[in-house]
Structures are given as structure tokens and as C-alpha cells.
Amino acid sequence: MTTISSYGPPGGLTDLGEFGRKAWDVFVSDNIDAAIQGPDPGEVLHDSPRSQFYNLTKTDTAADARTATVSWTAFPRILKISSTSDTQRWKKAEASRKAQDEYCEWSVTRRDGKITKAAFTCESPEYWDVLAKTSPETVLRLYRRHISPDVQESDLFVNGEYDRANKWNSTTTNGAMHLIQKNNTLAAEIELAAAGTIRRVIDGTELTAEQELIKCSAYGQAERNSDPHIGASVNALARQKASISLADPVGLYFDGLSTEGWATPDGSDPQSYWTYERGEADHRVRAVYEVPAGKDFTVGDITINGRPIQYGAQIADFITIKLMAVACRFGQSTTEPQTACKQEAATELARPEEAFVASAFSAYGYLGTAPGRALRPTRNA
């Protein structure tokens, strides 16, 4: 049985220096500890503690450990069920990054109205907060490499503070470096996974279905692809009386792109134009769909089920995002199920984007009040 010495950067990224890596480790560990504790039971009923959730740096992972991959479609389901046609939902998704709420956001480049490149990201904003605070020159270098050589430091920092939604990372046409949609945060992912470990037995019957679990536990929006599926997948492990955590490195990752039904003008493999730009194998955080300059066609000439690609959203239909959980000590948990659904207090809870304060640093890394302990991250906004 073992613990890990520290939480590593998402995707195995090497951007952070020693100080930044320490800050990241403490940030992740603090969020996990806060999620284990759960909300104050005097303010929120039947939602704490989450004693089947554990911190990999503080509690052993037993020899019977198994890794579970939980994946979902990147296109926002809320738009899909609220639209009357494919074209309408694609246009909605392309109108604003605020609509891209499945832990995947994108931006497209066009020439003469035709798509030449679509860039997708699932990198958490908190990682970039830490990177900007500890190595601002690296932030500028990465923006110039992945977004545009025209990016200036003044575009990214306002009065010395990093602007997540800067002009190069706030639209669907001018670049997408990392996630900015208010629900797409790592703090929200951790909170959702921890809340999913609570078993619910209502009127003598244990809840097992995705929709009944999310409605009872209120750990996100039932209309999304991600929230109900993540919660139910974690809960299935909890019902096996296991200890559960998010696998290191903690993050959201690309699971893959399916190109079934796609066709290119020259008969080449459409999958070959999908490339990963950031993240190690199995932990990819940035991807681009682009046809090399040597070809006599562009992304907009490729068809999906007979329709030309006119929106990055069409590609998102075929992308899956994942998180990776670890479970161990199967059959050993003595945690009793909750016998009622979560009941919120009347006071307004914090938005997920408030869950991380990048200025709370010292010479020893991030040492502020644990994010999420006083400000609970949610996926309900």
C-alpha cells in the first residue's frame, strides 16, 4: 500500500518550476480535503462528510486498486436538447464560449468563410492561474506558440494579474488556450467526484440511476452529458464499498475523436488531421484539427455524414472528454448511506470561478484557506 509524495501537474505538463509545482500540489490537495469534509452540515444537510473519498498524498492506495475511466461527449447536451435542429445548436455553441460547458471549449480559424483549423482545450483555468503567478514569461511564450505570435504581455495581464478571459482566450474565433466557462473548473470536478461518493437510500431503495442520483445529490445540472454520468460512475464504485479518489495527475483529458462517417476529398484518413499539442499519452489537454498546408483542401471541405464541416461544434459532436478515478479497498467501507436528499441552505453559494485565489502564495507555495472550504465550488450555475 502506498501514498504519492505530491500531486503532479495535469497532463504531466512541464511548464511549472519547483515553486509552481509545490503550489499546484497544495492547491489540489486542499481542494480534495475540502471536498472530503463537504459543506458545513449546519448549512447543508445530508451532504457531508464524504468519507469514501480520499487524498492520495495522505491515505494509502491499497493493492486491490483499479482505475476507472469516465468519459462523455464534448458537445453541450443542454444546447442539443433545447434546439430544434443541428444547425441551430451548432450556431449556439459557436456563438459563445459560455455555452461550451462540458469541460471542453474550442475556437475556429476561417479563411474566406471556410474553416481551416479548430483548436480544442480541456485545460483547467486554475493551472494557468498558478503558471501565471509563478512564471508569467512561460504564459506569454505558450500563448505565442499555440494562439498567435502577435500576443503581447499586456494582452494577458492587467495590473500584474492574469486575465483568464483575455482577448486571445475569450471567443470562439480568436483562440482557446484554456477553459473559461464558469462551470469548467478543476475545483468543480473534484467537488462533483467527491459528492458522487455519497450513497443514497431513499424510502428503503438505493438510488443507482444517473438522473435520480443527480437530482437527489444536486452535484450539477441533470441536463449535461458530464455531471450525471460522472456522479453515477463514481457512485457505482461507492456502492461496492470502496475508497475512491481522482487519479494522479488530477485533470480533465481528451478521450479521443471518432471519425466514423467522415470523408475527405482525396480519400485520406480524416483521423490523421487530429493532433494533440499538450499533455502526455492518456492525459491530453489540447488538440487541433487541421489539414496540412500541402493538401489542396481544408477542414471545411471534409464532410461528416455527407455535410461539410461548417462549425467546430460539428467536430465536438465526435470528441469525448474523460476523467480518471481510482478505487480500492473494495468491500471494506463502513460508511452508511444517506437516507435523505441534499438540502441546501437559503444562502447563496460561491461560484466555481471563485474557488481559487491565485494571490494566496508564499515562499512555500499555495498556503491560503483551502479553496472550496469557505467557498464551495458547484456545477449548478
Coordinates of C-alpha atoms in Angstrom, one line a residue, residues 79-380:
L79 CA -27.9 23.0 -26.3
K80 CA -28.7 19.8 -28.0
I81 CA -32.0 19.2 -26.1
S82 CA -33.0 22.9 -26.3
S83 CA -32.5 23.3 -30.1
T84 CA -34.8 22.4 -33.0
S85 CA -32.1 21.5 -35.5
D86 CA -28.4 20.5 -35.7
T87 CA -27.6 23.8 -37.4
Q88 CA -29.3 25.8 -34.6
R89 CA -27.4 24.0 -31.8
W90 CA -24.1 24.3 -33.7
K91 CA -24.6 28.0 -34.1
K92 CA -25.4 28.4 -30.5
A93 CA -22.3 26.6 -29.4
E94 CA -20.2 28.6 -31.7
A95 CA -21.7 31.9 -30.6
S96 CA -20.0 32.0 -27.2
R97 CA -17.6 30.0 -25.0
K98 CA -20.1 30.5 -22.2
A99 CA -22.2 27.8 -23.9
Q100 CA -19.4 25.2 -24.0
D101 CA -20.0 23.7 -20.6
E102 CA -18.8 20.0 -20.9
Y103 CA -15.2 20.7 -19.8
C104 CA -14.2 21.2 -23.5
E105 CA -14.0 24.6 -25.3
W106 CA -12.9 25.5 -28.8
S107 CA -12.2 28.2 -31.3
V108 CA -12.0 28.1 -35.0
T109 CA -10.0 29.8 -37.7
R110 CA -11.5 30.6 -41.1
R111 CA -10.3 31.7 -44.4
D112 CA -12.8 33.1 -46.9
G113 CA -15.6 31.8 -44.6
K114 CA -14.3 28.2 -44.6
I115 CA -12.8 26.5 -41.5
T116 CA -9.1 25.9 -41.8
K117 CA -8.4 25.0 -38.2
A118 CA -10.3 24.1 -35.0
A119 CA -8.5 24.2 -31.6
F120 CA -9.9 22.4 -28.6
T121 CA -8.8 22.6 -25.0
C122 CA -9.7 21.0 -21.7
E123 CA -7.1 22.6 -19.5
S124 CA -8.3 24.0 -16.2
P125 CA -8.1 27.7 -15.6
E126 CA -6.6 27.1 -12.1
Y127 CA -3.5 25.6 -13.7
W128 CA -3.0 28.8 -15.7
D129 CA -3.5 30.9 -12.6
V130 CA -0.6 29.1 -10.9
L131 CA 1.5 29.3 -14.0
A132 CA 0.8 33.0 -14.5
K133 CA 1.7 33.7 -10.8
T134 CA 4.9 31.7 -10.8
S135 CA 6.2 32.0 -14.4
P136 CA 4.4 34.8 -16.4
E137 CA 7.1 34.6 -19.1
T138 CA 6.1 31.0 -19.8
V139 CA 2.4 32.0 -20.2
L140 CA 3.4 34.5 -22.8
R141 CA 5.6 32.0 -24.6
L142 CA 2.8 29.4 -24.7
Y143 CA 0.2 31.8 -26.0
R144 CA 2.6 32.9 -28.8
R145 CA 3.2 29.3 -29.7
H146 CA -0.3 28.0 -29.6
I147 CA -2.5 31.0 -30.2
S148 CA -0.6 33.8 -32.1
P149 CA 2.8 35.3 -32.4
D150 CA 1.1 38.6 -32.0
V151 CA 0.1 38.1 -28.4
Q152 CA 1.6 40.8 -26.1
E153 CA 2.1 40.6 -22.3
S154 CA -0.3 43.5 -21.8
D155 CA -3.0 41.4 -23.5
L156 CA -2.7 38.7 -20.8
F157 CA -2.0 40.7 -17.6
V158 CA -4.0 43.6 -16.2
N159 CA -2.2 45.4 -13.4
G160 CA 0.1 42.4 -13.0
E161 CA -2.8 39.9 -12.6
Y162 CA -3.5 37.3 -15.2
D163 CA -6.8 37.7 -17.1
R164 CA -8.3 34.3 -17.8
A165 CA -10.7 35.7 -20.3
N166 CA -8.3 37.8 -22.2
K167 CA -8.9 38.8 -25.8
W168 CA -6.9 35.7 -27.0
N169 CA -8.9 33.3 -24.8
S170 CA -12.5 34.5 -24.6
T171 CA -14.1 33.9 -28.0
T172 CA -14.7 31.1 -30.5
T173 CA -12.7 32.8 -33.2
N174 CA -9.7 34.4 -31.6
G175 CA -8.1 31.4 -29.8
A176 CA -8.7 29.0 -26.9
M177 CA -5.8 28.4 -24.6
H178 CA -7.7 27.0 -21.6
L179 CA -11.2 26.6 -20.2
I180 CA -13.0 29.8 -19.1
Q181 CA -16.7 28.8 -18.9
K182 CA -17.6 29.3 -15.2
N183 CA -18.5 25.6 -14.6
N184 CA -15.4 24.2 -16.3
T185 CA -13.1 24.3 -13.3
L186 CA -10.9 21.7 -11.6
A187 CA -12.4 22.6 -8.3
A188 CA -15.9 21.8 -9.6
E189 CA -14.6 18.4 -11.0
I190 CA -13.2 17.5 -7.6
E191 CA -16.3 18.6 -5.7
L192 CA -18.6 16.6 -8.1
A193 CA -16.5 13.4 -7.8
A194 CA -16.5 13.7 -4.0
A195 CA -20.2 14.3 -3.8
G196 CA -20.8 11.3 -6.1
T197 CA -19.4 9.0 -3.4
I198 CA -22.4 9.6 -1.2
R199 CA -24.7 6.6 -1.4
R200 CA -28.4 7.5 -1.2
V201 CA -31.1 5.1 0.2
I202 CA -34.5 6.8 -0.1
D203 CA -37.5 5.1 1.4
G204 CA -35.6 1.9 1.6
T205 CA -34.4 1.8 -2.0
E206 CA -30.8 2.7 -3.0
L207 CA -30.6 5.1 -5.9
T208 CA -28.5 3.9 -8.8
A209 CA -29.7 5.7 -12.0
E210 CA -27.9 8.8 -13.3
Q211 CA -30.8 11.2 -13.2
E212 CA -32.2 10.1 -9.8
L213 CA -28.8 10.4 -8.2
I214 CA -28.0 13.9 -9.6
K215 CA -31.5 15.2 -8.7
C216 CA -31.1 13.9 -5.1
S217 CA -27.5 14.8 -4.5
A218 CA -27.6 18.1 -6.5
Y219 CA -24.0 17.9 -7.6
G220 CA -24.5 19.5 -11.0
Q221 CA -27.0 20.0 -13.8
A222 CA -29.0 17.0 -14.9
E223 CA -29.2 18.1 -18.5
R224 CA -25.4 17.9 -19.1
N225 CA -23.6 14.9 -20.5
S226 CA -20.8 15.2 -17.9
D227 CA -22.4 15.8 -14.5
P228 CA -24.9 13.0 -14.1
H229 CA -22.5 10.5 -15.8
I230 CA -19.5 11.4 -13.6
G231 CA -21.7 11.3 -10.4
A232 CA -23.3 8.0 -11.2
S233 CA -20.0 6.3 -12.3
V234 CA -18.3 7.4 -9.0
N235 CA -21.4 6.3 -7.1
A236 CA -21.3 2.8 -8.7
L237 CA -17.8 2.4 -7.1
A238 CA -19.1 3.7 -3.8
R239 CA -21.8 1.1 -3.8
Q240 CA -19.1 -1.5 -3.9
K241 CA -18.0 -0.1 -0.5
A242 CA -14.7 1.1 -2.0
S243 CA -12.4 4.0 -1.2
I244 CA -12.4 6.4 -4.2
S245 CA -10.2 9.3 -5.4
L246 CA -9.3 11.0 -8.6
A247 CA -6.2 9.5 -10.2
D248 CA -3.0 11.5 -10.3
P249 CA -2.4 13.7 -12.3
V250 CA -5.9 15.2 -11.5
G251 CA -7.4 16.8 -14.5
L252 CA -9.8 16.6 -17.5
Y253 CA -8.5 14.9 -20.6
F254 CA -9.3 14.1 -24.2
D255 CA -10.5 10.6 -24.5
G256 CA -10.5 10.7 -28.3
L257 CA -12.1 11.7 -31.6
S258 CA -14.3 9.3 -33.6
T259 CA -14.3 10.0 -37.3
E260 CA -16.9 7.4 -38.3
G261 CA -19.0 8.8 -41.1
W262 CA -16.3 11.4 -42.1
A263 CA -14.9 11.7 -45.6
T264 CA -12.1 13.7 -47.2
P265 CA -11.9 14.9 -50.8
D266 CA -8.8 12.8 -51.5
G267 CA -9.9 9.7 -49.6
S268 CA -7.2 10.2 -46.9
D269 CA -7.9 9.2 -43.3
P270 CA -9.8 12.1 -41.6
Q271 CA -8.4 10.9 -38.2
S272 CA -4.9 11.8 -39.4
Y273 CA -5.7 15.5 -39.1
W274 CA -6.4 15.3 -35.4
T275 CA -3.3 16.1 -33.4
Y276 CA -2.5 16.6 -29.7
E277 CA -0.4 19.6 -28.8
R278 CA -0.2 19.4 -25.0
G279 CA -0.2 16.6 -22.5
E280 CA 1.3 13.2 -22.2
A281 CA -0.2 10.0 -23.6
D282 CA -3.6 9.2 -22.0
H283 CA -3.5 12.7 -20.5
R284 CA -4.0 15.0 -23.5
V285 CA -5.2 18.5 -22.8
R286 CA -5.0 20.4 -26.1
A287 CA -5.9 19.2 -29.6
V288 CA -6.1 20.7 -33.0
Y289 CA -8.0 19.6 -36.1
E290 CA -6.2 21.0 -39.2
V291 CA -5.3 19.9 -42.7
P292 CA -1.6 20.4 -43.6
A293 CA -0.7 23.2 -45.9
G294 CA 0.5 20.8 -48.6
K295 CA -3.0 19.5 -49.2
D296 CA -5.3 21.2 -51.7
F297 CA -8.3 21.2 -49.3
T298 CA -9.1 22.4 -45.8
V299 CA -11.2 21.3 -42.8
G300 CA -14.2 23.0 -44.4
D301 CA -14.0 20.5 -47.3
I302 CA -14.3 17.5 -45.1
T303 CA -17.8 16.1 -44.7
I304 CA -19.4 14.4 -41.7
N305 CA -22.3 12.1 -42.7
G306 CA -22.4 14.0 -46.0
R307 CA -22.4 17.5 -44.6
P308 CA -19.3 19.8 -44.9
I309 CA -17.8 20.9 -41.6
Q310 CA -19.0 24.5 -41.2
Y311 CA -18.7 24.7 -37.4
G312 CA -16.2 23.5 -34.8
A313 CA -19.2 22.3 -33.0
Q314 CA -19.7 19.5 -35.6
I315 CA -16.3 18.2 -34.6
A316 CA -17.2 18.5 -30.9
D317 CA -20.1 16.0 -31.5
F318 CA -17.4 13.3 -32.0
I319 CA -15.0 14.3 -29.2
T320 CA -15.1 12.6 -25.8
I321 CA -13.6 14.0 -22.6
K322 CA -12.7 11.9 -19.6
L323 CA -11.6 11.9 -16.0
M324 CA -9.8 9.0 -14.3
A325 CA -10.7 7.7 -10.9
V326 CA -9.0 5.2 -8.7
A327 CA -10.8 2.9 -6.3
C328 CA -9.5 0.4 -3.8
R329 CA -10.4 -1.4 -0.5
F330 CA -13.4 -2.9 -2.2
G331 CA -16.0 -4.2 0.3
Q332 CA -14.3 -2.5 3.3
S333 CA -16.1 0.8 3.7
T334 CA -18.3 1.1 6.8
T335 CA -19.8 4.5 5.7
E336 CA -23.6 4.4 6.0
P337 CA -25.7 5.7 3.1
Q338 CA -27.6 9.0 3.5
T339 CA -31.3 8.4 3.9
A340 CA -32.4 11.8 2.5
C341 CA -31.6 14.0 -0.4
K342 CA -29.3 17.0 -0.1
Q343 CA -31.0 20.1 1.2
E344 CA -29.3 23.5 0.5
A345 CA -29.3 26.4 2.9
A346 CA -31.0 29.6 1.8
T347 CA -27.7 31.5 1.5
E348 CA -26.1 31.8 -2.0
L349 CA -23.1 29.5 -2.5
A350 CA -19.9 30.5 -4.3
R351 CA -19.5 30.3 -8.0
P352 CA -16.8 27.8 -9.1
E353 CA -14.6 30.6 -10.5
E354 CA -14.2 32.0 -7.0
A355 CA -12.8 28.7 -5.7
F356 CA -9.2 29.6 -6.4
V357 CA -7.3 32.7 -5.3
A358 CA -4.1 32.9 -7.2
S359 CA -2.7 35.6 -4.9
A360 CA -2.6 33.4 -1.9
F361 CA 1.0 32.4 -2.3
S362 CA 4.1 32.4 0.0
A363 CA 7.6 31.2 -0.4
Y364 CA 6.3 27.7 0.3
G365 CA 3.6 27.6 -2.3
Y366 CA -0.1 28.0 -2.1
L367 CA -0.9 28.3 1.6
G368 CA -4.2 30.1 1.7
T369 CA -7.5 29.0 3.1
A370 CA -8.4 25.8 1.3
P371 CA -10.3 26.6 -1.8
G372 CA -13.8 25.3 -1.5
R373 CA -13.7 25.1 2.3
A374 CA -15.2 28.6 2.7
L375 CA -16.2 29.0 -0.9
R376 CA -17.9 25.8 -2.1
P377 CA -17.4 25.1 -5.8
T378 CA -20.5 23.9 -7.6
R379 CA -21.7 22.8 -11.0
N380 CA -25.2 24.2 -10.6

